[in-house]
XYZ file of C-alpha atoms in Angstrom:
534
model
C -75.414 -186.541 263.351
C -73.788 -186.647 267.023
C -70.543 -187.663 264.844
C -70.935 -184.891 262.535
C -71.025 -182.503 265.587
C -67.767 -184.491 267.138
C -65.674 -184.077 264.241
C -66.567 -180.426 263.772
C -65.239 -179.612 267.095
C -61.878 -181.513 267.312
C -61.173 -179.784 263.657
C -61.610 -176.484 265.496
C -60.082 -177.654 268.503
C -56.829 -179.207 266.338
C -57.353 -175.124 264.346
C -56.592 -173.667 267.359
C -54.030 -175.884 269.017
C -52.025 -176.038 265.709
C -51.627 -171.736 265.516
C -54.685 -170.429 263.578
C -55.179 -168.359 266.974
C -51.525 -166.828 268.188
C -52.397 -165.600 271.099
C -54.634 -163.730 272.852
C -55.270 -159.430 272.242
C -56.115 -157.346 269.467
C -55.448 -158.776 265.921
C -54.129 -155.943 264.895
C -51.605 -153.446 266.801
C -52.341 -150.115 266.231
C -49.711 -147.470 266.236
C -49.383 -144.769 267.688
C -49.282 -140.939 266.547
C -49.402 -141.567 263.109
C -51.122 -139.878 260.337
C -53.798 -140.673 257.983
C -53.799 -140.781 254.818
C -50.257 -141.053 254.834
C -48.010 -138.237 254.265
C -45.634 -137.339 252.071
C -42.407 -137.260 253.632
C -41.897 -137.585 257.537
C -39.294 -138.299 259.473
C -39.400 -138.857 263.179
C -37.489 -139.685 266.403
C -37.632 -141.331 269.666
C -37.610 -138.323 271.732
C -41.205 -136.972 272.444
C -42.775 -133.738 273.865
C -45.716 -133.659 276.262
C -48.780 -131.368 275.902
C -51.164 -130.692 278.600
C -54.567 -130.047 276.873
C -56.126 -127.940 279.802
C -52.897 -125.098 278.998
C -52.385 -125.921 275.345
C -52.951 -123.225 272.891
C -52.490 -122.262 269.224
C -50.985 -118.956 268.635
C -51.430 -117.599 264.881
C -48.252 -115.433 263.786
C -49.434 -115.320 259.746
C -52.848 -114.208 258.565
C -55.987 -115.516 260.008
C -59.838 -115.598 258.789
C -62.621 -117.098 260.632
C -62.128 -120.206 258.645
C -59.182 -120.313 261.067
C -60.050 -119.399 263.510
C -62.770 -121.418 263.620
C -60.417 -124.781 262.696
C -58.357 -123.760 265.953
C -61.530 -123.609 268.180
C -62.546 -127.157 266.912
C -59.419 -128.728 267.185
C -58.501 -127.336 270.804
C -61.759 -129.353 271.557
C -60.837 -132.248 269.885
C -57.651 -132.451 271.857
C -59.049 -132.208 275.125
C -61.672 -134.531 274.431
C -58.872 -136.869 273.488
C -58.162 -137.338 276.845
C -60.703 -137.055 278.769
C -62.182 -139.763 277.016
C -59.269 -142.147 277.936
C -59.527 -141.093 281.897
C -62.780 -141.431 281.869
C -62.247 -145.801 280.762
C -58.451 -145.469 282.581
C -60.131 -144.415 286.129
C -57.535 -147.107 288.125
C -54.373 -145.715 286.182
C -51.960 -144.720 289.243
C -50.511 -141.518 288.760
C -46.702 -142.444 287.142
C -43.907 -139.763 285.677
C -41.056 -142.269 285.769
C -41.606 -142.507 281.789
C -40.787 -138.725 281.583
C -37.317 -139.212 283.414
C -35.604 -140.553 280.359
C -33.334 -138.693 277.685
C -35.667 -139.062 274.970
C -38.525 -136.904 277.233
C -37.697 -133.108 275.817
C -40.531 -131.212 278.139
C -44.199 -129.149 277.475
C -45.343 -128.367 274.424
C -47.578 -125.263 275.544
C -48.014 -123.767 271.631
C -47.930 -124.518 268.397
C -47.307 -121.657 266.228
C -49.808 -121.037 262.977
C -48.433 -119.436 260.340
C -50.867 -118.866 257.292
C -48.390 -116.676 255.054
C -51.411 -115.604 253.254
C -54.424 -114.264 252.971
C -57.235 -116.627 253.320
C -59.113 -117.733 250.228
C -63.048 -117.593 250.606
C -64.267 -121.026 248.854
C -62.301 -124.092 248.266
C -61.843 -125.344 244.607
C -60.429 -127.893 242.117
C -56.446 -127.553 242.416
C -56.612 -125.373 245.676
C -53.225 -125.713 247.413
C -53.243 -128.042 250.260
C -50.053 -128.441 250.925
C -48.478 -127.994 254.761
C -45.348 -128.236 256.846
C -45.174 -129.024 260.457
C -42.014 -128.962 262.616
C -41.780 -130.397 265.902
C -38.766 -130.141 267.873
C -37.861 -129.571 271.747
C -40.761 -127.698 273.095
C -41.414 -125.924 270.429
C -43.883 -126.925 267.349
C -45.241 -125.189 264.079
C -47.506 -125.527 261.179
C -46.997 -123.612 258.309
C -49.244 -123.172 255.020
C -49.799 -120.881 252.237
C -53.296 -121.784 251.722
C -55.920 -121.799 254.395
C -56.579 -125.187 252.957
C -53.064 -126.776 253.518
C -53.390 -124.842 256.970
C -56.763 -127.253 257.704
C -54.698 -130.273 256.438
C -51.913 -129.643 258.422
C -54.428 -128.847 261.712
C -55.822 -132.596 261.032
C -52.053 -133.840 260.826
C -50.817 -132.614 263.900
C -53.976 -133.682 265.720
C -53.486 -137.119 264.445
C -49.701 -136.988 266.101
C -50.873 -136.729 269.551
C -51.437 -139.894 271.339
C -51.934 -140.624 274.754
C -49.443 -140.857 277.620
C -48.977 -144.376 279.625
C -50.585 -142.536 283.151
C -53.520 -140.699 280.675
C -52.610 -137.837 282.285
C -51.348 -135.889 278.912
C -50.610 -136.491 275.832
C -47.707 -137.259 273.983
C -46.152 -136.034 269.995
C -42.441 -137.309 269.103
C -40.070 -134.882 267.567
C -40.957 -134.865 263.503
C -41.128 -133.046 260.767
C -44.321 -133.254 258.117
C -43.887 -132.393 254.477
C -47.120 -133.084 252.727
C -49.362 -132.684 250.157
C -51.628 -134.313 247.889
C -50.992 -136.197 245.010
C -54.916 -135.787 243.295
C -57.227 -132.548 243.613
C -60.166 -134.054 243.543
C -60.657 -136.545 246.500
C -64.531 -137.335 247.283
C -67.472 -138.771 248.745
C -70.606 -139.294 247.278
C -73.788 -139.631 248.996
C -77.535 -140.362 247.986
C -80.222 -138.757 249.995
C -83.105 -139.285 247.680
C -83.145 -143.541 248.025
C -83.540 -142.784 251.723
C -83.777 -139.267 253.851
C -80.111 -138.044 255.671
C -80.618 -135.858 258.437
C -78.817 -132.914 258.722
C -76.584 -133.930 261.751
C -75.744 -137.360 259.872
C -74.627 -134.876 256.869
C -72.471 -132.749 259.255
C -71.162 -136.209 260.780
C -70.234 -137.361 257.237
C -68.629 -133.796 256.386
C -66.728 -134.142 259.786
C -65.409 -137.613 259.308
C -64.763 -136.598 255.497
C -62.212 -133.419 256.651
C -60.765 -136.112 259.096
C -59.515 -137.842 256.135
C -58.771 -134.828 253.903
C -61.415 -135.333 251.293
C -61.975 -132.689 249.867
C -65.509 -132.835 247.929
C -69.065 -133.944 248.895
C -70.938 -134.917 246.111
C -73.999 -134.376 246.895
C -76.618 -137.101 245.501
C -79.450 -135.167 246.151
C -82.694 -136.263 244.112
C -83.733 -139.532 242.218
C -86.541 -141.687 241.352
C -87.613 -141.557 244.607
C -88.106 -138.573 246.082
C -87.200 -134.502 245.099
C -86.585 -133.296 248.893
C -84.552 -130.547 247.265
C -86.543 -127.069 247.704
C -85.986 -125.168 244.724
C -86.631 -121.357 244.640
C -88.163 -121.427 241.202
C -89.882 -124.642 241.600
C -90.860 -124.845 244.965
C -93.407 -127.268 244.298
C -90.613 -129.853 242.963
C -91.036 -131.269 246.518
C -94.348 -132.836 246.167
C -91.690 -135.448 244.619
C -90.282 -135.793 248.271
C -91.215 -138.952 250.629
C -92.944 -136.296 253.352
C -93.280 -132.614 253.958
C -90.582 -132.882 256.677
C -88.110 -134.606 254.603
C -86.815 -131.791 252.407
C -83.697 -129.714 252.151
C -84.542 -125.628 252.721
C -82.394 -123.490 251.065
C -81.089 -122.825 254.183
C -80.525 -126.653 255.072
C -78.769 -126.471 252.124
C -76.215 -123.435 253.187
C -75.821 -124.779 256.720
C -74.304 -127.731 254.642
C -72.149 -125.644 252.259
C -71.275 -123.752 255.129
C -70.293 -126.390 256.981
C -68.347 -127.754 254.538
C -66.509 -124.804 253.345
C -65.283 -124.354 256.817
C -63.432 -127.615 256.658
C -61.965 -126.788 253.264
C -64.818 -129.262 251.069
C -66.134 -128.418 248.169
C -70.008 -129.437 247.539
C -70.768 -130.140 244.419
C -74.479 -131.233 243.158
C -76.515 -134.008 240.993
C -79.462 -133.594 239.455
C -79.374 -136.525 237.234
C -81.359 -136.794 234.276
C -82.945 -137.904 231.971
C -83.096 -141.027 234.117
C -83.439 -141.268 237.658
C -86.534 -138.389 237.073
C -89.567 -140.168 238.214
C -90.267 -137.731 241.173
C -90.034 -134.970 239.679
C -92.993 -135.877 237.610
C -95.072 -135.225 240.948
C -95.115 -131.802 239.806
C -94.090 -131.737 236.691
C -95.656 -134.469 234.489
C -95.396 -133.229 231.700
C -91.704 -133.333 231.594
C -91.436 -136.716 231.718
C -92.404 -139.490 228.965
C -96.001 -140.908 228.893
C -95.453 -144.745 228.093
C -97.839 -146.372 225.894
C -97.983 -150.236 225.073
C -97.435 -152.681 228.196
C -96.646 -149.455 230.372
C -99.469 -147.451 229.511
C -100.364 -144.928 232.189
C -97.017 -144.845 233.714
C -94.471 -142.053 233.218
C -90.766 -142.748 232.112
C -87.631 -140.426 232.338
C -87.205 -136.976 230.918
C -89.201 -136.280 227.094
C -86.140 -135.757 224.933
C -88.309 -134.454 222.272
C -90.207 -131.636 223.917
C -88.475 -127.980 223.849
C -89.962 -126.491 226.779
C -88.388 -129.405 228.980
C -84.919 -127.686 227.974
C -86.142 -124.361 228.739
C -87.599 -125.806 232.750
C -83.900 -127.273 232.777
C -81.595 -124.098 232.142
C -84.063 -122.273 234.439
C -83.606 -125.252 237.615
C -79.129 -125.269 236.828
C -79.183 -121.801 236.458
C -80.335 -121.826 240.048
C -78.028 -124.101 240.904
C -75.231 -122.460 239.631
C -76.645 -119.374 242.017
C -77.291 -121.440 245.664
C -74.224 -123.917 245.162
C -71.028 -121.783 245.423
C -69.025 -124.628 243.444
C -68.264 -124.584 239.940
C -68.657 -128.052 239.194
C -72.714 -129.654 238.622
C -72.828 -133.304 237.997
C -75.815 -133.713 235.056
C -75.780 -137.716 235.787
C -77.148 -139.486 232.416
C -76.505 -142.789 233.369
C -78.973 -146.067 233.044
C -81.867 -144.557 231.341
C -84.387 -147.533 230.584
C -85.332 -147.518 227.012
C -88.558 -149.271 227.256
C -90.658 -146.147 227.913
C -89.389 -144.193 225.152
C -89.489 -147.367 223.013
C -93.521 -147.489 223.214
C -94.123 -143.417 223.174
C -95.598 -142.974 219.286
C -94.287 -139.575 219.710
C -91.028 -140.411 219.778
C -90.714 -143.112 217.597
C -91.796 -140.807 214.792
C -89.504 -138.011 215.781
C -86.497 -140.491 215.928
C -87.560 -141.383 211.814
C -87.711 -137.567 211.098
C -84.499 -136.548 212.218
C -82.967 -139.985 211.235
C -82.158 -140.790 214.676
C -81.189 -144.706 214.543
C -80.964 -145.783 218.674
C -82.382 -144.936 221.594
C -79.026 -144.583 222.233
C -78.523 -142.256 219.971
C -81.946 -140.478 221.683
C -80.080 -140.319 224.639
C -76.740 -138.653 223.046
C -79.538 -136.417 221.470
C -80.774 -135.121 224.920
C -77.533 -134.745 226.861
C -76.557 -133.055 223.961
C -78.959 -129.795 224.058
C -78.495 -130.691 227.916
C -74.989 -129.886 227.944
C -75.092 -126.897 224.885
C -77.955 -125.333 227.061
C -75.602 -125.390 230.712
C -72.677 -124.375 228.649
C -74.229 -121.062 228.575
C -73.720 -120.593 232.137
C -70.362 -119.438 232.262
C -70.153 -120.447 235.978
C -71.034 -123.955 235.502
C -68.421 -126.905 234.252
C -70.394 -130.159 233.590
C -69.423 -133.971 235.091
C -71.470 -136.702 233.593
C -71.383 -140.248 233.991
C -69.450 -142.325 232.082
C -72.731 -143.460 229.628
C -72.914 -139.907 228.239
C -69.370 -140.367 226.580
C -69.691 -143.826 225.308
C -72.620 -143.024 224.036
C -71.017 -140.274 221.601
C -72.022 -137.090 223.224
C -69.671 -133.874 222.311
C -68.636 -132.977 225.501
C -66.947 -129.530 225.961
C -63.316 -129.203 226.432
C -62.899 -129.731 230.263
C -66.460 -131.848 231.153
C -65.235 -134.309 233.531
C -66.223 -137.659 232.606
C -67.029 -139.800 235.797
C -66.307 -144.195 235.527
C -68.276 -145.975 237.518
C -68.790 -149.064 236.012
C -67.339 -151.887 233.652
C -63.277 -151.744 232.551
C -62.125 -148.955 234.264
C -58.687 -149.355 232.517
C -59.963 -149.494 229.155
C -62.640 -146.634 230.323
C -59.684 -144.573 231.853
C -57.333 -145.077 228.707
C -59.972 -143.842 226.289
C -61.361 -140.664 228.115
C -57.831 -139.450 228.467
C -56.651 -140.291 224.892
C -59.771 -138.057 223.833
C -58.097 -135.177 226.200
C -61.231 -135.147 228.707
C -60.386 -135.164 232.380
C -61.941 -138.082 234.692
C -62.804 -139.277 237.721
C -62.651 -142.917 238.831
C -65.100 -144.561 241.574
C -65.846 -148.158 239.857
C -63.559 -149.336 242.578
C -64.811 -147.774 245.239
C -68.594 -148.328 245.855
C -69.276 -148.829 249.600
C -72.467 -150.200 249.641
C -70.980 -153.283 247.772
C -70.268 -155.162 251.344
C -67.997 -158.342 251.257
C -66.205 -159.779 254.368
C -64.801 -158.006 257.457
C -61.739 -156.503 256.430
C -62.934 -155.513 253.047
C -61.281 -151.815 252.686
C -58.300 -153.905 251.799
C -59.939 -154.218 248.080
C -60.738 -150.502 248.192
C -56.751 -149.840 249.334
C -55.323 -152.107 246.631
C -57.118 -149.758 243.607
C -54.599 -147.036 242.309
C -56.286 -144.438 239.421
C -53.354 -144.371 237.706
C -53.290 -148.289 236.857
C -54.280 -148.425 233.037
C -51.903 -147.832 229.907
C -51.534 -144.836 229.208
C -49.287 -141.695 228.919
C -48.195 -139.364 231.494
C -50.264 -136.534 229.704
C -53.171 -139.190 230.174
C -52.475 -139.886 233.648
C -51.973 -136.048 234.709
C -55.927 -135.988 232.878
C -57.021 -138.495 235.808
C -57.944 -135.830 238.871
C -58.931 -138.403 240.901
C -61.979 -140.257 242.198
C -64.992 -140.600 244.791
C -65.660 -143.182 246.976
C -69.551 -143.709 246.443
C -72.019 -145.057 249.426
C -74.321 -145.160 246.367
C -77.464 -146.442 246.247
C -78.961 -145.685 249.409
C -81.613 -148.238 249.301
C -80.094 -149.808 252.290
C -78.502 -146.970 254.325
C -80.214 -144.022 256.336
C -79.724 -142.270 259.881
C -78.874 -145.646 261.179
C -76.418 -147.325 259.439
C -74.877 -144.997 257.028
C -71.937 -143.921 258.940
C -71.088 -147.212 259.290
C -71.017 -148.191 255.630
C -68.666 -145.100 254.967
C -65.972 -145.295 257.925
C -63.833 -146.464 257.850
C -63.659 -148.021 254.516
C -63.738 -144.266 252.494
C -60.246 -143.850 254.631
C -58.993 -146.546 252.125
C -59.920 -144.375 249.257
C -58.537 -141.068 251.533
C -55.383 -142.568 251.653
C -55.145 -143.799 247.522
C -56.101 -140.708 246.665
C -53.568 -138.590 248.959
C -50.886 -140.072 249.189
C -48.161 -140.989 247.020
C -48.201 -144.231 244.765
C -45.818 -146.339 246.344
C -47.806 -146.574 249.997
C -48.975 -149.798 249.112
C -48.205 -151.897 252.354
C -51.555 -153.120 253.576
C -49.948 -154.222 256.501
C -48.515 -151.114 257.841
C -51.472 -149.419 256.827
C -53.460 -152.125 258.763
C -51.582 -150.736 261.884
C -52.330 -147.080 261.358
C -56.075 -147.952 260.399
C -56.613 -149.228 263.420
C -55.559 -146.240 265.573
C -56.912 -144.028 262.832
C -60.511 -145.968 263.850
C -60.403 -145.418 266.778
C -59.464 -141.555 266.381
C -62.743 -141.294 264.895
C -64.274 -143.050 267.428
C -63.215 -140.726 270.053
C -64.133 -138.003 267.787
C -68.104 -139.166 267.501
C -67.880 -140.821 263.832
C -69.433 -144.419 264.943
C -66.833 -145.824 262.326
C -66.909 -150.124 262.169
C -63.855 -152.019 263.158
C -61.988 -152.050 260.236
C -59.644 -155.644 260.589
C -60.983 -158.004 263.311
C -61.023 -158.622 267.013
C -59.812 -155.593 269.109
C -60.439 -152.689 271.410
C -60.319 -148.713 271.694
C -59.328 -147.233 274.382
């Protein structure tokens, strides 16, 4: 045994002698000033501007709106906390200008100029123009937009540009010039707060860290199995479903959090996934769900496809939906509904032989179905189901959005958008699937657009969500973890053009981008190994 022991430690000690450890410092060098996800076209200099954040301003010369205006208060705040963060660790730094006597220094950036050239939209949307321009020259900077939503991106850009001067006395943007904008509309997060409870400041802290990386849409998870903690209007009493009686979302929980993301320039979009996935609601509402018989006798399974009036409770609940959530978009869900309840309901089985329906497949196609032909009536509401509904054969309106979560995505991808639906992608992307340190690398290397396929199919592929889904193992605690900064992977994929593919260089700006979100309160993981943030 003593040998064992001897052996393992000269093999380390020969690892490390022989260059498996360089040298000592960070693994990985972070850069400085540079924006993620990246952009699409920049081109910078050596010469550099300072901005003092106690004098610095933003002075709007387009149109303003108090998303604006609201952006620019946030933002001033997040640049003077930039620093005073880094003096408060740098207390010893001896006050040094020599840096600033050298050509490239141009002087004070006092103002950056705003200019919104229109009027500002209310709600984001799918396709909303997020484009911006920024332009940074000798002591003189400015952000242009024609959307209040490209303004927000561009906001987020140039706060990204700053970094810190050598004394930590100011801070410190090179001469550029930012062209950007994004290459898919649809660029999300999806998070489950039925598996376990999310406080409303952890939402807001996801929201935050989301606009930090220009998604654009929160999918909001919201009910399951487990509990119902959302507080309908016409079915107030769905929240018997919830864990406890403080654990639900108010409807005015649930505008602070459309507010707050609207401000930001997210979209929220809602699931209430059936038939599956249902079991809470049957708290209130047994009868809506299937009574089991055989082995499971006394136990309730997912939604009764057979009963009418379970149609008629549904319309009522999306109609309502359609009225508190702003967006246009409702996910319906219909993925992994068990079988074996329905399989052993007498009811069922003899409804299946009247109308000659042959699976419980089929059952399922059946249900989403009336589902779907039901919602369609709401001329507000555009349905996203999960991939199953589709395979399984349902005829889904021109313009559903079919969502691939699971098995070939390229064979998935290729077949929704030869059938002319629109999809989203996110089988590459689930965070709570944890590997090794490092493991946003697998998340960077998936591209949307990788399957055979035309460019009318490809155009058909909006883009994708990153998923921390299921929550079984995620709450207050832990859950911003799990999301940053391994969703900035997905940020970046679904931003940016297609050939950023260097993991190395992206590495590099990862690590400063980390610790930007650090500094701004996200409690993000170290993304690539051994280092430090200052």
């Amino acid at each position: 045994m003593k040998l064992n022991y001897f052996i393992i430690f000269f093999t380390s000690l020969v690892m490390i002698s022989s260059g498996y450890i360089i040298d000592y410092g960070p693994v990985v060098k972070a850069t400085k000033g540079a924006i993620w996800p990246h952009p699409k076209s920049q081109a910078s200099s050596v010469n550099f501007n300072t901005i003092r954040p106690t004098v610095f301003n933003f002075d709007i010369v387009g149109s303003t709106c108090d998303i604006l205006e609201k952006a620019l208060e946030r933002y001033k705040n997040i640049i003077l906390i930039q620093l005073r963060k880094v003096r408060f660790r740098v207390t010893n730094t001896p006050l040094d200008n020599k840096w600033r006597n050298v050509p490239e220094y141009l002087g004070h950036i006092d103002s950056v100029k705003i200019d919104l050239k229109t009027k500002c939209e209310k709600n984001p949307y799918l396709g909303m123009d997020e484009s911006y321009k920024i332009t940074i020259s000798q002591s003189k900077g400015t952000i242009e937009a024609y959307s209040i939503w490209g303004m927000l991106r561009g906001v987020e850009s140039f706060s990204q540009l700053l970094y810190v001067a050598p004394d930590a006395r100011s801070l410190v943007i090179n001469e550029t010039q930012v062209v950007d904008e994004p290459r898919f509309p649809h660029r999300g997060l999806l998070v489950d707060t039925s598996r376990h409870f999310v406080s409303m400041p952890v939402l807001e802290q996801i929201l935050d860290g989301m606009a930090y990386n220009k998604l654009n849409v929160f999918h909001w998870h919201i009910v399951d199995d487990h509990s119902f903690p959302y507080q309908s209007i016409k079915y107030p009493e769905l929240t018997q479903g919830a864990f406890h009686e403080s654990m639900i979302y108010s409807q005015k929980d649930v505008a602070r959090i459309i507010e707050y993301a609207r401000l930001r320039g997210i979209r929220v979009m809602p699931e209430f996934d059936t038939p599956g996935h249902t079991r809470s609601w049957g708290a209130s509402h047994p009868e809506l769900l299937t009574k089991c018989g055989g082995p499971y006798t006394g136990k309730l399974g997912p939604i009764n496809p057979i009963i009418d009036s379970n149609y008629d409770f549904l319309f009522n609940l999306f109609e309502e939906i359609g009225e508190v959530f702003p967006d246009l978009f409702v996910h319906l869900g219909g993925d992994e509904v068990g079988f074996e309840c329905w399989e052993t309901n007498q009811d069922i089985i003899d409804y299946m032989k009247t109308f000659n329906i042959t699976s419980f497949a089929n059952l399922e196609e059946f249900y989403i179905q009336k589902l779907i032909d039901k919602i369609s009536r709401l001329d507000k509401l555009t349905s996203v189901v999960w991939q199953e509904v589709y395979t399984n054969g349902a005829r889904l309106p021109k313009g559903t959005l079919v969502h691939i979560w699971t098995g070939d995505q390229k064979k998935l991808l290729s077949r929704v958008t030869k059938d002319k639906l629109p999809a989203l992608l996110s089988t590459c992307w689930y965070l709570d699937h944890l590997s090794t340190g490092g493991d946003w690398v697998k998340f960077y290397n998936c591209d949307p657009h990788n399957f055979p396929g035309t460019d009318e199919q490809k155009k058909l592929v909006i883009g994708g969500e990153a998923c921390i889904r299921w929550g079984e193992v995620v709450d207050d605690s832990n859950i911003i973890q799990r999301i940053f900064p391994r969703v900035c992977a997905t940020a970046e994929k679904l931003w940016s053009q297609k050939e950023i593919t260097n993991v190395d260089a992206a590495m590099k700006r990862l690590e400063e981008h980390y610790c930007r979100m650090r500094h701004r309160n996200i409690n993000a993981q170290p993304p690539s190994g051994p280092g430090l943030c200052l």
